[in-house]
């Protein structure tokens, strides 16, 4: 189908891990792959939590593209006996705090708005 420039984001426990846009349509159909190293967010996966994906979409007579999305995360266990590839610093524990509570019923993209004569982002 036809669909243009749909943007989306993936949150885990209220922290945005990915922001993306859909590719342009083609006659052959669309398939794309996104990879991201989320090692810095490892603490997010230590306990259960909500995962949310939002890609606002409109389907009508002009925009006929329907989205089918598969999200998967791959976790790799490091062999403690394996030799390190080189000198490494000890891991630093990081804390990333969500800027918005996404557990409510609101649209997470609703926090982004354009208004005013100069089109300020609020």
mmCIF file of C-alpha atoms in Angstrom:
data_model
loop_
_atom_site.group_PDB
_atom_site.id
_atom_site.type_symbol
_atom_site.label_atom_id
_atom_site.label_comp_id
_atom_site.label_asym_id
_atom_site.label_seq_id
_atom_site.Cartn_x
_atom_site.Cartn_y
_atom_site.Cartn_z
ATOM 1 C CA UNK A 1 0.000 0.000 0.000
ATOM 2 C CA UNK A 2 0.882 3.672 -0.021
ATOM 3 C CA UNK A 3 2.133 5.321 3.155
ATOM 4 C CA UNK A 4 4.622 8.133 3.701
ATOM 5 C CA UNK A 5 6.820 9.266 6.568
ATOM 6 C CA UNK A 6 5.294 7.567 9.577
ATOM 7 C CA UNK A 7 7.410 8.146 12.639
ATOM 8 C CA UNK A 8 7.499 6.011 15.715
ATOM 9 C CA UNK A 9 9.312 5.210 18.912
ATOM 10 C CA UNK A 10 9.928 2.285 21.243
ATOM 11 C CA UNK A 11 9.945 2.672 25.021
ATOM 12 C CA UNK A 12 10.958 0.227 27.729
ATOM 13 C CA UNK A 13 9.846 1.119 31.252
ATOM 14 C CA UNK A 14 9.206 4.687 30.100
ATOM 15 C CA UNK A 15 12.657 5.209 28.569
ATOM 16 C CA UNK A 16 12.788 5.838 24.832
ATOM 17 C CA UNK A 17 15.177 3.357 23.216
ATOM 18 C CA UNK A 18 14.453 4.056 19.566
ATOM 19 C CA UNK A 19 12.936 6.735 17.375
ATOM 20 C CA UNK A 20 12.369 5.796 13.753
ATOM 21 C CA UNK A 21 10.571 6.681 10.550
ATOM 22 C CA UNK A 22 9.122 4.344 7.969
ATOM 23 C CA UNK A 23 10.804 4.064 4.558
ATOM 24 C CA UNK A 24 9.229 5.345 1.356
ATOM 25 C CA UNK A 25 6.834 2.909 -0.357
ATOM 26 C CA UNK A 26 7.814 0.800 -3.360
ATOM 27 C CA UNK A 27 5.968 -1.519 -5.736
ATOM 28 C CA UNK A 28 7.855 -4.502 -4.298
ATOM 29 C CA UNK A 29 6.723 -3.692 -0.775
ATOM 30 C CA UNK A 30 8.722 -2.479 2.178
ATOM 31 C CA UNK A 31 10.828 -4.379 4.632
ATOM 32 C CA UNK A 32 13.484 -2.827 6.792
ATOM 33 C CA UNK A 33 15.680 -3.704 9.710
ATOM 34 C CA UNK A 34 16.980 -1.496 12.505
ATOM 35 C CA UNK A 35 19.726 -2.530 14.911
ATOM 36 C CA UNK A 36 20.804 -0.667 18.011
ATOM 37 C CA UNK A 37 23.222 -1.596 20.771
ATOM 38 C CA UNK A 38 21.336 -0.985 24.029
ATOM 39 C CA UNK A 39 24.141 -2.065 26.358
ATOM 40 C CA UNK A 40 24.034 1.320 28.098
ATOM 41 C CA UNK A 41 20.414 0.561 29.022
ATOM 42 C CA UNK A 42 21.081 -2.910 30.463
ATOM 43 C CA UNK A 43 19.599 -1.908 33.811
ATOM 44 C CA UNK A 44 16.178 -1.546 32.108
ATOM 45 C CA UNK A 45 16.050 -5.280 31.467
ATOM 46 C CA UNK A 46 16.870 -6.438 34.997
ATOM 47 C CA UNK A 47 13.212 -6.488 35.992
ATOM 48 C CA UNK A 48 9.861 -6.744 34.270
ATOM 49 C CA UNK A 49 8.363 -3.588 32.836
ATOM 50 C CA UNK A 50 6.092 -2.169 30.189
ATOM 51 C CA UNK A 51 7.208 -2.029 26.554
ATOM 52 C CA UNK A 52 5.408 0.431 24.283
ATOM 53 C CA UNK A 53 5.674 1.008 20.538
ATOM 54 C CA UNK A 54 3.858 3.859 18.839
ATOM 55 C CA UNK A 55 3.749 4.473 15.085
ATOM 56 C CA UNK A 56 0.779 6.745 14.361
ATOM 57 C CA UNK A 57 -0.825 5.697 11.076
ATOM 58 C CA UNK A 58 -3.796 6.643 8.931
ATOM 59 C CA UNK A 59 -5.474 4.225 6.536
ATOM 60 C CA UNK A 60 -7.958 5.695 4.077
ATOM 61 C CA UNK A 61 -8.545 5.835 0.306
ATOM 62 C CA UNK A 62 -5.258 7.698 -0.257
ATOM 63 C CA UNK A 63 -3.019 6.054 2.335
ATOM 64 C CA UNK A 64 -3.539 2.321 2.109
ATOM 65 C CA UNK A 65 -0.405 1.018 3.808
ATOM 66 C CA UNK A 66 -0.893 -1.102 6.900
ATOM 67 C CA UNK A 67 1.991 -1.666 9.287
ATOM 68 C CA UNK A 68 3.077 -5.074 10.520
ATOM 69 C CA UNK A 69 5.802 -4.720 13.135
ATOM 70 C CA UNK A 70 7.970 -7.293 14.870
ATOM 71 C CA UNK A 71 10.221 -6.157 17.705
ATOM 72 C CA UNK A 72 12.865 -8.509 19.025
ATOM 73 C CA UNK A 73 15.729 -8.027 21.430
ATOM 74 C CA UNK A 74 18.772 -10.283 21.422
ATOM 75 C CA UNK A 75 20.823 -10.675 24.565
ATOM 76 C CA UNK A 76 24.348 -11.991 24.461
ATOM 77 C CA UNK A 77 26.040 -13.648 27.412
ATOM 78 C CA UNK A 78 29.751 -13.051 27.651
ATOM 79 C CA UNK A 79 31.827 -16.129 28.456
ATOM 80 C CA UNK A 80 33.643 -15.214 31.693
ATOM 81 C CA UNK A 81 36.608 -17.374 30.630
ATOM 82 C CA UNK A 82 36.961 -15.741 27.213
ATOM 83 C CA UNK A 83 39.897 -13.428 26.694
ATOM 84 C CA UNK A 84 38.946 -9.796 26.332
ATOM 85 C CA UNK A 85 39.690 -8.305 22.911
ATOM 86 C CA UNK A 86 41.812 -5.602 24.514
ATOM 87 C CA UNK A 87 42.081 -3.419 27.596
ATOM 88 C CA UNK A 88 38.656 -2.576 28.920
ATOM 89 C CA UNK A 89 37.418 -0.199 31.516
ATOM 90 C CA UNK A 90 35.156 -1.645 34.201
ATOM 91 C CA UNK A 91 31.485 -1.163 33.327
ATOM 92 C CA UNK A 92 29.926 2.035 34.592
ATOM 93 C CA UNK A 93 26.481 1.777 36.123
ATOM 94 C CA UNK A 94 24.246 4.317 34.438
ATOM 95 C CA UNK A 95 20.871 5.626 35.374
ATOM 96 C CA UNK A 96 18.553 6.910 32.668
ATOM 97 C CA UNK A 97 15.359 8.507 33.857
ATOM 98 C CA UNK A 98 12.283 8.838 31.653
ATOM 99 C CA UNK A 99 11.235 12.409 30.943
ATOM 100 C CA UNK A 100 7.571 11.447 30.948
ATOM 101 C CA UNK A 101 5.425 8.889 32.733
ATOM 102 C CA UNK A 102 4.194 6.668 29.904
ATOM 103 C CA UNK A 103 2.102 4.415 32.119
ATOM 104 C CA UNK A 104 -0.858 6.778 31.739
ATOM 105 C CA UNK A 105 -3.369 6.658 28.942
ATOM 106 C CA UNK A 106 -1.925 9.611 27.025
ATOM 107 C CA UNK A 107 -0.196 9.472 23.674
ATOM 108 C CA UNK A 108 3.571 9.744 24.271
ATOM 109 C CA UNK A 109 3.967 11.800 21.103
ATOM 110 C CA UNK A 110 1.338 14.197 22.431
ATOM 111 C CA UNK A 111 4.066 15.816 24.525
ATOM 112 C CA UNK A 112 5.614 17.115 21.295
ATOM 113 C CA UNK A 113 3.668 19.990 19.812
ATOM 114 C CA UNK A 114 4.278 22.772 17.332
ATOM 115 C CA UNK A 115 2.571 26.090 17.958
ATOM 116 C CA UNK A 116 3.064 29.828 17.712
ATOM 117 C CA UNK A 117 3.905 32.142 14.850
ATOM 118 C CA UNK A 118 7.473 30.840 14.565
ATOM 119 C CA UNK A 119 6.544 27.181 14.960
ATOM 120 C CA UNK A 120 8.233 26.730 18.322
ATOM 121 C CA UNK A 121 8.445 23.191 19.623
ATOM 122 C CA UNK A 122 6.837 22.970 23.069
#
